Each structure stands twice: as structure tokens, then as C-alpha cells.
PDB file of C-alpha atoms in Angstrom:
ATOM      1  CA  MET A   1       0.000   0.000   0.000  1.00  0.00           C
ATOM      2  CA  THR A   2       2.991   2.303   0.568  1.00  0.00           C
ATOM      3  CA  LEU A   3       3.747   2.171  -3.165  1.00  0.00           C
ATOM      4  CA  PHE A   4       0.194   3.205  -4.032  1.00  0.00           C
ATOM      5  CA  ILE A   5       0.327   6.160  -1.603  1.00  0.00           C
ATOM      6  CA  ARG A   6       3.586   7.307  -3.190  1.00  0.00           C
ATOM      7  CA  LEU A   7       2.047   7.099  -6.654  1.00  0.00           C
ATOM      8  CA  VAL A   8      -0.968   9.124  -5.540  1.00  0.00           C
ATOM      9  CA  LEU A   9       1.348  11.717  -3.981  1.00  0.00           C
ATOM     10  CA  ALA A  10       3.296  11.932  -7.240  1.00  0.00           C
ATOM     11  CA  HIS A  11       0.042  12.401  -9.147  1.00  0.00           C
ATOM     12  CA  LEU A  12      -1.208  15.152  -6.830  1.00  0.00           C
ATOM     13  CA  ALA A  13       2.120  16.971  -7.017  1.00  0.00           C
ATOM     14  CA  GLY A  14       2.274  16.725 -10.806  1.00  0.00           C
ATOM     15  CA  ASP A  15      -1.356  17.573 -11.537  1.00  0.00           C
ATOM     16  CA  PHE A  16      -1.858  20.371  -9.019  1.00  0.00           C
ATOM     17  CA  LEU A  17       1.247  21.645  -7.223  1.00  0.00           C
ATOM     18  CA  LEU A  18       3.581  21.663 -10.239  1.00  0.00           C
ATOM     19  CA  GLN A  19       1.103  22.493 -13.019  1.00  0.00           C
ATOM     20  CA  PRO A  20       0.498  26.255 -13.430  1.00  0.00           C
ATOM     21  CA  ASP A  21      -2.885  27.474 -14.674  1.00  0.00           C
ATOM     22  CA  SER A  22      -1.136  28.735 -17.801  1.00  0.00           C
ATOM     23  CA  TRP A  23      -0.247  25.133 -18.710  1.00  0.00           C
ATOM     24  CA  VAL A  24      -3.857  24.038 -18.327  1.00  0.00           C
ATOM     25  CA  LYS A  25      -5.092  26.897 -20.531  1.00  0.00           C
ATOM     26  CA  GLU A  26      -2.468  26.212 -23.180  1.00  0.00           C
ATOM     27  CA  LYS A  27      -3.365  22.495 -23.288  1.00  0.00           C
ATOM     28  CA  GLU A  28      -7.049  23.324 -23.704  1.00  0.00           C
ATOM     29  CA  LEU A  29      -6.260  25.858 -26.442  1.00  0.00           C
ATOM     30  CA  LYS A  30      -3.549  24.076 -28.467  1.00  0.00           C
ATOM     31  CA  LYS A  31      -4.377  20.473 -27.544  1.00  0.00           C
ATOM     32  CA  TYR A  32      -1.818  18.049 -29.080  1.00  0.00           C
ATOM     33  CA  ARG A  33       0.222  21.027 -30.368  1.00  0.00           C
ATOM     34  CA  SER A  34       0.930  22.202 -26.832  1.00  0.00           C
ATOM     35  CA  PRO A  35       4.496  21.427 -25.626  1.00  0.00           C
ATOM     36  CA  LYS A  36       3.217  21.742 -22.047  1.00  0.00           C
ATOM     37  CA  LEU A  37       1.064  18.629 -22.577  1.00  0.00           C
ATOM     38  CA  TYR A  38       4.137  16.479 -23.165  1.00  0.00           C
ATOM     39  CA  ILE A  39       6.220  18.156 -20.454  1.00  0.00           C
ATOM     40  CA  HIS A  40       3.369  17.596 -18.001  1.00  0.00           C
ATOM     41  CA  ALA A  41       3.118  13.884 -18.854  1.00  0.00           C
ATOM     42  CA  LEU A  42       6.902  13.453 -18.639  1.00  0.00           C
ATOM     43  CA  LEU A  43       6.886  15.170 -15.254  1.00  0.00           C
ATOM     44  CA  HIS A  44       4.408  12.595 -13.938  1.00  0.00           C
ATOM     45  CA  GLY A  45       6.692   9.754 -15.001  1.00  0.00           C
ATOM     46  CA  LEU A  46       9.727  11.388 -13.396  1.00  0.00           C
ATOM     47  CA  LEU A  47       7.856  12.070 -10.170  1.00  0.00           C
ATOM     48  CA  ALA A  48       6.743   8.435  -9.994  1.00  0.00           C
ATOM     49  CA  VAL A  49      10.352   7.199 -10.274  1.00  0.00           C
ATOM     50  CA  LEU A  50      11.571   9.843  -7.830  1.00  0.00           C
ATOM     51  CA  LEU A  51       9.025   9.062  -5.118  1.00  0.00           C
ATOM     52  CA  VAL A  52       9.257   5.291  -5.540  1.00  0.00           C
ATOM     53  CA  TRP A  53      13.060   5.722  -5.556  1.00  0.00           C
ATOM     54  CA  ASP A  54      13.688   2.650  -7.621  1.00  0.00           C
ATOM     55  CA  LEU A  55      15.131   2.735 -11.149  1.00  0.00           C
ATOM     56  CA  SER A  56      13.565  -0.643 -11.878  1.00  0.00           C
ATOM     57  CA  PHE A  57      10.220   1.161 -11.685  1.00  0.00           C
ATOM     58  CA  ALA A  58      11.079   3.018 -14.917  1.00  0.00           C
ATOM     59  CA  ILE A  59       8.779   0.928 -17.139  1.00  0.00           C
ATOM     60  CA  PRO A  60       5.682   1.353 -14.906  1.00  0.00           C
ATOM     61  CA  ALA A  61       6.539   5.053 -14.637  1.00  0.00           C
ATOM     62  CA  LEU A  62       6.663   5.270 -18.431  1.00  0.00           C
ATOM     63  CA  ILE A  63       3.224   3.627 -18.583  1.00  0.00           C
ATOM     64  CA  ILE A  64       1.927   6.219 -16.116  1.00  0.00           C
ATOM     65  CA  ALA A  65       3.381   9.036 -18.233  1.00  0.00           C
ATOM     66  CA  VAL A  66       1.988   7.729 -21.535  1.00  0.00           C
ATOM     67  CA  THR A  67      -1.487   7.014 -20.170  1.00  0.00           C
ATOM     68  CA  HIS A  68      -1.509  10.432 -18.502  1.00  0.00           C
ATOM     69  CA  LEU A  69      -0.714  11.996 -21.865  1.00  0.00           C
ATOM     70  CA  VAL A  70      -3.524  10.082 -23.608  1.00  0.00           C
ATOM     71  CA  ILE A  71      -6.105  10.898 -20.910  1.00  0.00           C
ATOM     72  CA  ASP A  72      -5.188  14.597 -20.781  1.00  0.00           C
ATOM     73  CA  LEU A  73      -5.230  14.824 -24.568  1.00  0.00           C
ATOM     74  CA  ALA A  74      -8.702  13.261 -24.701  1.00  0.00           C
ATOM     75  CA  LYS A  75      -9.918  15.682 -22.066  1.00  0.00           C
ATOM     76  CA  ALA A  76      -8.474  18.703 -23.873  1.00  0.00           C
ATOM     77  CA  SER A  77      -9.891  17.550 -27.222  1.00  0.00           C
ATOM     78  CA  PHE A  78     -13.433  16.609 -26.258  1.00  0.00           C
ATOM     79  CA  GLN A  79     -14.484  18.600 -23.197  1.00  0.00           C
ATOM     80  CA  LYS A  80     -16.986  21.437 -23.641  1.00  0.00           C
ATOM     81  CA  PRO A  81     -17.088  24.634 -21.551  1.00  0.00           C
ATOM     82  CA  ASP A  82     -20.335  23.562 -19.853  1.00  0.00           C
ATOM     83  CA  ARG A  83     -19.020  20.049 -19.089  1.00  0.00           C
ATOM     84  CA  LYS A  84     -15.695  20.887 -17.474  1.00  0.00           C
ATOM     85  CA  ALA A  85     -16.708  19.534 -14.059  1.00  0.00           C
ATOM     86  CA  THR A  86     -17.731  16.178 -15.564  1.00  0.00           C
ATOM     87  CA  TRP A  87     -14.532  15.893 -17.550  1.00  0.00           C
ATOM     88  CA  PHE A  88     -12.412  16.862 -14.543  1.00  0.00           C
ATOM     89  CA  ILE A  89     -13.955  14.078 -12.430  1.00  0.00           C
ATOM     90  CA  ALA A  90     -13.626  11.552 -15.271  1.00  0.00           C
ATOM     91  CA  ASP A  91     -10.025  12.632 -15.894  1.00  0.00           C
ATOM     92  CA  GLN A  92      -9.011  12.196 -12.253  1.00  0.00           C
ATOM     93  CA  ALA A  93     -10.884   8.896 -11.962  1.00  0.00           C
ATOM     94  CA  LEU A  94      -9.045   7.484 -14.997  1.00  0.00           C
ATOM     95  CA  HIS A  95      -5.671   8.627 -13.660  1.00  0.00           C
ATOM     96  CA  LEU A  96      -6.449   6.975 -10.331  1.00  0.00           C
ATOM     97  CA  LEU A  97      -7.512   3.774 -12.097  1.00  0.00           C
ATOM     98  CA  VAL A  98      -4.178   3.670 -13.925  1.00  0.00           C
ATOM     99  CA  LEU A  99      -2.312   4.059 -10.629  1.00  0.00           C
ATOM    100  CA  VAL A 100      -4.339   1.230  -9.081  1.00  0.00           C
ATOM    101  CA  LEU A 101      -3.590  -1.057 -12.045  1.00  0.00           C
ATOM    102  CA  VAL A 102       0.122  -0.192 -12.008  1.00  0.00           C
ATOM    103  CA  TRP A 103       0.292  -0.792  -8.255  1.00  0.00           C
ATOM    104  CA  TYR A 104      -1.550  -4.095  -8.590  1.00  0.00           C
ATOM    105  CA  ALA A 105       0.664  -5.293 -11.452  1.00  0.00           C
ATOM    106  CA  TRP A 106       3.834  -4.322  -9.583  1.00  0.00           C
ATOM    107  CA  LYS A 107       2.917  -5.698  -6.140  1.00  0.00           C
ATOM    108  CA  GLN A 108       0.439  -8.428  -7.137  1.00  0.00           C
ATOM    109  CA  PRO A 109      -1.308  -8.387  -3.745  1.00  0.00           C
ATOM    110  CA  VAL A 110      -3.606 -11.198  -2.659  1.00  0.00           C
ATOM    111  CA  PHE A 111      -7.082 -10.112  -1.613  1.00  0.00           C
ATOM    112  CA  SER A 112      -9.619 -12.015   0.422  1.00  0.00           C
ATOM    113  CA  VAL A 113     -13.249 -11.013   0.783  1.00  0.00           C
ATOM    114  CA  ALA A 114     -13.855 -13.537   3.533  1.00  0.00           C
ATOM    115  CA  ASN A 115     -13.177 -11.014   6.308  1.00  0.00           C
ATOM    116  CA  LEU A 116     -15.015  -8.072   4.791  1.00  0.00           C
ATOM    117  CA  PRO A 117     -17.757  -6.690   7.104  1.00  0.00           C
ATOM    118  CA  VAL A 118     -20.456  -7.095   4.463  1.00  0.00           C
ATOM    119  CA  ASP A 119     -23.320  -6.481   6.909  1.00  0.00           C
ATOM    120  CA  ARG A 120     -21.845  -3.173   8.058  1.00  0.00           C
ATOM    121  CA  ILE A 121     -21.066  -2.042   4.528  1.00  0.00           C
ATOM    122  CA  LEU A 122     -24.638  -2.748   3.392  1.00  0.00           C
ATOM    123  CA  LEU A 123     -26.026  -1.038   6.508  1.00  0.00           C
ATOM    124  CA  VAL A 124     -24.061   2.161   5.887  1.00  0.00           C
ATOM    125  CA  LEU A 125     -24.827   2.050   2.151  1.00  0.00           C
ATOM    126  CA  THR A 126     -28.544   1.749   2.907  1.00  0.00           C
ATOM    127  CA  ALA A 127     -28.324   4.752   5.247  1.00  0.00           C
ATOM    128  CA  VAL A 128     -26.488   6.790   2.610  1.00  0.00           C
ATOM    129  CA  VAL A 129     -29.089   6.030  -0.053  1.00  0.00           C
ATOM    130  CA  PHE A 130     -31.979   6.790   2.311  1.00  0.00           C
ATOM    131  CA  LEU A 131     -30.519  10.154   3.336  1.00  0.00           C
ATOM    132  CA  THR A 132     -30.448  11.409  -0.253  1.00  0.00           C
ATOM    133  CA  SER A 133     -33.582  11.402  -2.404  1.00  0.00           C
ATOM    134  CA  PRO A 134     -35.882   9.328  -0.127  1.00  0.00           C
ATOM    135  CA  ALA A 135     -35.205  11.624   2.846  1.00  0.00           C
ATOM    136  CA  SER A 136     -35.804  14.704   0.686  1.00  0.00           C
ATOM    137  CA  SER A 137     -39.152  13.325  -0.462  1.00  0.00           C
ATOM    138  CA  LEU A 138     -40.129  12.478   3.120  1.00  0.00           C
ATOM    139  CA  ILE A 139     -39.232  15.942   4.438  1.00  0.00           C
ATOM    140  CA  LYS A 140     -40.980  17.646   1.540  1.00  0.00           C
ATOM    141  CA  THR A 141     -44.146  15.626   2.210  1.00  0.00           C
ATOM    142  CA  ILE A 142     -44.117  16.370   5.952  1.00  0.00           C
ATOM    143  CA  ILE A 143     -43.772  20.130   5.523  1.00  0.00           C
ATOM    144  CA  SER A 144     -46.042  20.405   2.480  1.00  0.00           C
ATOM    145  CA  ASN A 145     -48.942  21.660   4.626  1.00  0.00           C
ATOM    146  CA  TRP A 146     -46.845  24.623   5.760  1.00  0.00           C
ATOM    147  CA  THR A 147     -45.496  25.684   2.390  1.00  0.00           C
ATOM    148  CA  PRO A 148     -45.722  29.508   2.314  1.00  0.00           C
ATOM    149  CA  ASP A 149     -47.349  31.350  -0.551  1.00  0.00           C
ATOM    150  CA  THR A 150     -44.054  32.980  -1.486  1.00  0.00           C
ATOM    151  CA  LEU A 151     -40.910  30.904  -1.773  1.00  0.00           C
ATOM    152  CA  TYR A 152     -37.503  31.913  -3.021  1.00  0.00           C
ATOM    153  CA  ASP A 153     -37.147  33.467  -6.441  1.00  0.00           C
ATOM    154  CA  VAL A 154     -35.714  30.501  -8.333  1.00  0.00           C
ATOM    155  CA  SER A 155     -34.056  32.842 -10.818  1.00  0.00           C
ATOM    156  CA  THR A 156     -31.656  33.979  -8.071  1.00  0.00           C
ATOM    157  CA  SER A 157     -30.754  30.452  -6.942  1.00  0.00           C
ATOM    158  CA  LEU A 158     -28.514  27.781  -8.432  1.00  0.00           C
ATOM    159  CA  PRO A 159     -30.381  24.851 -10.069  1.00  0.00           C
ATOM    160  CA  ASP A 160     -31.218  22.160  -7.469  1.00  0.00           C
ATOM    161  CA  ALA A 161     -28.971  23.904  -4.936  1.00  0.00           C
ATOM    162  CA  GLY A 162     -31.372  23.328  -2.032  1.00  0.00           C
ATOM    163  CA  LYS A 163     -31.661  19.613  -2.799  1.00  0.00           C
ATOM    164  CA  ILE A 164     -27.894  19.159  -3.063  1.00  0.00           C
ATOM    165  CA  ILE A 165     -27.316  21.103   0.166  1.00  0.00           C
ATOM    166  CA  GLY A 166     -29.807  18.813   1.900  1.00  0.00           C
ATOM    167  CA  TYR A 167     -28.040  15.697   0.601  1.00  0.00           C
ATOM    168  CA  LEU A 168     -24.646  16.960   1.712  1.00  0.00           C
ATOM    169  CA  GLU A 169     -25.723  18.108   5.171  1.00  0.00           C
ATOM    170  CA  ARG A 170     -27.400  14.782   5.968  1.00  0.00           C
ATOM    171  CA  LEU A 171     -24.465  12.724   4.685  1.00  0.00           C
ATOM    172  CA  LEU A 172     -22.050  14.874   6.672  1.00  0.00           C
ATOM    173  CA  VAL A 173     -24.136  14.417   9.816  1.00  0.00           C
ATOM    174  CA  LEU A 174     -24.093  10.643   9.246  1.00  0.00           C
ATOM    175  CA  THR A 175     -20.320  10.690   8.768  1.00  0.00           C
ATOM    176  CA  PHE A 176     -19.641  12.839  11.828  1.00  0.00           C
ATOM    177  CA  ILE A 177     -21.813  10.743  14.146  1.00  0.00           C
ATOM    178  CA  LEU A 178     -20.423   7.418  12.941  1.00  0.00           C
ATOM    179  CA  ALA A 179     -16.956   8.892  13.528  1.00  0.00           C
ATOM    180  CA  ASN A 180     -18.123   9.972  17.022  1.00  0.00           C
ATOM    181  CA  HIS A 181     -17.594  13.690  16.361  1.00  0.00           C
ATOM    182  CA  TRP A 182     -20.815  15.273  17.578  1.00  0.00           C
ATOM    183  CA  GLU A 183     -19.150  18.671  17.877  1.00  0.00           C
ATOM    184  CA  ALA A 184     -18.827  18.735  14.090  1.00  0.00           C
ATOM    185  CA  VAL A 185     -22.609  18.333  13.768  1.00  0.00           C
ATOM    186  CA  GLY A 186     -23.084  21.436  15.927  1.00  0.00           C
ATOM    187  CA  PHE A 187     -20.545  23.332  13.851  1.00  0.00           C
ATOM    188  CA  LEU A 188     -22.336  22.306  10.640  1.00  0.00           C
ATOM    189  CA  LEU A 189     -25.707  23.466  11.962  1.00  0.00           C
ATOM    190  CA  ALA A 190     -24.205  26.758  13.140  1.00  0.00           C
ATOM    191  CA  ALA A 191     -22.518  27.338   9.785  1.00  0.00           C
ATOM    192  CA  LYS A 192     -25.747  26.718   7.900  1.00  0.00           C
ATOM    193  CA  SER A 193     -27.638  29.016  10.260  1.00  0.00           C
ATOM    194  CA  VAL A 194     -25.237  31.887   9.623  1.00  0.00           C
ATOM    195  CA  PHE A 195     -25.720  31.777   5.866  1.00  0.00           C
ATOM    196  CA  ARG A 196     -29.312  30.609   5.503  1.00  0.00           C
ATOM    197  CA  PHE A 197     -30.988  32.558   8.283  1.00  0.00           C
ATOM    198  CA  GLY A 198     -29.013  35.686   7.474  1.00  0.00           C
ATOM    199  CA  ASN A 199     -30.711  35.744   4.074  1.00  0.00           C
ATOM    200  CA  LEU A 200     -34.097  35.013   5.645  1.00  0.00           C
ATOM    201  CA  LYS A 201     -33.701  37.936   8.047  1.00  0.00           C
ATOM    202  CA  GLU A 202     -33.269  40.289   5.110  1.00  0.00           C
ATOM    203  CA  SER A 203     -36.438  38.962   3.450  1.00  0.00           C
ATOM    204  CA  HIS A 204     -38.610  39.906   6.490  1.00  0.00           C
ATOM    205  CA  ASP A 205     -40.881  36.924   5.767  1.00  0.00           C
ATOM    206  CA  ARG A 206     -41.767  35.182   9.032  1.00  0.00           C
ATOM    207  CA  LYS A 207     -43.658  32.300   7.407  1.00  0.00           C
ATOM    208  CA  LEU A 208     -40.760  31.548   5.095  1.00  0.00           C
ATOM    209  CA  THR A 209     -38.327  31.639   8.030  1.00  0.00           C
ATOM    210  CA  GLU A 210     -40.466  29.221  10.038  1.00  0.00           C
ATOM    211  CA  TYR A 211     -40.849  26.953   6.996  1.00  0.00           C
ATOM    212  CA  VAL A 212     -37.071  26.786   6.493  1.00  0.00           C
ATOM    213  CA  LEU A 213     -36.498  26.220  10.218  1.00  0.00           C
ATOM    214  CA  ILE A 214     -38.871  23.257  10.239  1.00  0.00           C
ATOM    215  CA  GLY A 215     -37.229  21.786   7.140  1.00  0.00           C
ATOM    216  CA  THR A 216     -33.725  22.286   8.526  1.00  0.00           C
ATOM    217  CA  PHE A 217     -34.468  20.707  11.902  1.00  0.00           C
ATOM    218  CA  LEU A 218     -36.287  17.823  10.223  1.00  0.00           C
ATOM    219  CA  SER A 219     -33.303  17.242   7.939  1.00  0.00           C
ATOM    220  CA  PHE A 220     -30.781  17.279  10.784  1.00  0.00           C
ATOM    221  CA  GLY A 221     -33.046  15.269  13.087  1.00  0.00           C
ATOM    222  CA  LEU A 222     -33.663  12.613  10.454  1.00  0.00           C
ATOM    223  CA  ALA A 223     -29.943  12.319   9.720  1.00  0.00           C
ATOM    224  CA  MET A 224     -29.085  12.043  13.407  1.00  0.00           C
ATOM    225  CA  GLY A 225     -31.781   9.435  13.959  1.00  0.00           C
ATOM    226  CA  VAL A 226     -30.537   7.308  11.080  1.00  0.00           C
ATOM    227  CA  ALA A 227     -26.916   7.678  12.221  1.00  0.00           C
ATOM    228  CA  LEU A 228     -27.796   6.622  15.774  1.00  0.00           C
ATOM    229  CA  ALA A 229     -29.766   3.644  14.460  1.00  0.00           C
ATOM    230  CA  VAL A 230     -26.862   2.559  12.257  1.00  0.00           C
ATOM    231  CA  SER A 231     -24.422   2.958  15.156  1.00  0.00           C
ATOM    232  CA  ALA A 232     -26.644   0.883  17.466  1.00  0.00           C
ATOM    233  CA  MET A 233     -27.109  -1.875  14.881  1.00  0.00           C
ATOM    234  CA  MET A 234     -23.357  -2.057  14.349  1.00  0.00           C
ATOM    235  CA  LYS A 235     -22.829  -2.594  18.086  1.00  0.00           C
ATOM    236  CA  ILE A 236     -25.379  -5.378  18.415  1.00  0.00           C
ATOM    237  CA  HIS A 237     -24.253  -6.868  15.065  1.00  0.00           C
ATOM    238  CA  VAL A 238     -27.736  -7.662  13.737  1.00  0.00           C
ATOM    239  CA  HIS A 239     -27.801 -10.155  10.829  1.00  0.00           C
TER     240      HIS A 239
END
């Protein structure tokens, strides 16, 4: 695993610390005609050898450099301005996959699924899924009777921002509680209050404020309840 960590460190250094924004812009503009594209790929190979500190790793490092070149070239050639986030995630995922394959081929580790805590993994996965769309639908249904006549002007809000914020806050609450860091839950609630209720105060709409308060406390309460249930089931090891 030490080898894999070193390869990831080399990737992070090469892709972020040692790649100026000007290189990124030039690659997107000139694509395969950009010298920076090839220098960047070569740098990744050199960093891999340097951090592994083994000249016999030269061939795997060359594979890392070549695949990095191909992936970056594909990204520069096919990404559109409105799809940069998608291409960035895909680009990093492919680079990581290459590192995993190189590590596996070099170390050839033996895996065993016999000792995997399958029950716990499924339990947490179920909680994660529930706290996204199902929880949003449940909260929306519960507070539907109190929906004020005037809600936010959607033209001034990011698309689906409220839904995504709800997903993230509930998943963070789940993570913090399972990690036994309740203080982080309080910090998260305080941080949301500063931003959300500051805007509500300026709107001078009491019904809207109460509506958002109910939704927020339901969201946090639901997440905490699920997290506590998951934690309890892990302790009693229910099959």
C-alpha cells in the first residue's frame, strides 16, 4: 500500500502543485500542439520514479506518463465549456484507475473477501441512499402543509442547490456521528444558520423563516436518527 500512496502523492504533485494554470489553458487551447502537454506527462513519469526511488520502476513510470498523456489529450480535445466539471472528475478517476492497475501489477497483492464486514457495509450504504432522495421526499411531504405562498425566487438560486445542500448536510451528519464527532454536527448546523438565516432575516418573511427552520431541523433530526440507528445496529451486530 505504501507504493500506491507514493504514486498518488506523485500524481497530486504533478497535476496540481507543479502544473500552473497557464499550462492548463495552453493544453485546452492548443491540444496536441501544446508542448506543455508532453512536459506535463513526462513530469508525472519522473515524479513516480523519484518518489518510488527505484530505477527498476522506470517501465511502470513510463506507462503512467503515456497514459496520462492520452487521458489529458482526450480531455483537452473533447471537453466542452459547460461540461468541465464532468470531464475533470472523469479525468481524475481514470488517472487513479491507472495508478491502481500499475500498483496491482507491480505488487500483485492477494485479496480475500472472507473477512469483509459485508453487513456493516450494506447497513451504511442503505443509510447513505436513504438520506439522499428518499429523505428529501419524506421531508418535503411532511412540511407540504406549511409551504408559504411565497418561496424563493428561483431565478436567483442555483439549479437544485437546495436539494444538493440537503443531501450533503445529511451525509455529513451521518459521517460525523459514525466517527463519534458530535461537535462537528453542531458546527455544521451553526454554519448553515449563519448563511441561511441571514438571508431570511433580510427577506422579512416570518412564514418563510419558520418553513425553512422546520425543514432544517427535520433534515438534521432525520440524519441524526438514522446515524444513531446505524451505530446501534453495528454494536449489536444484527444479521
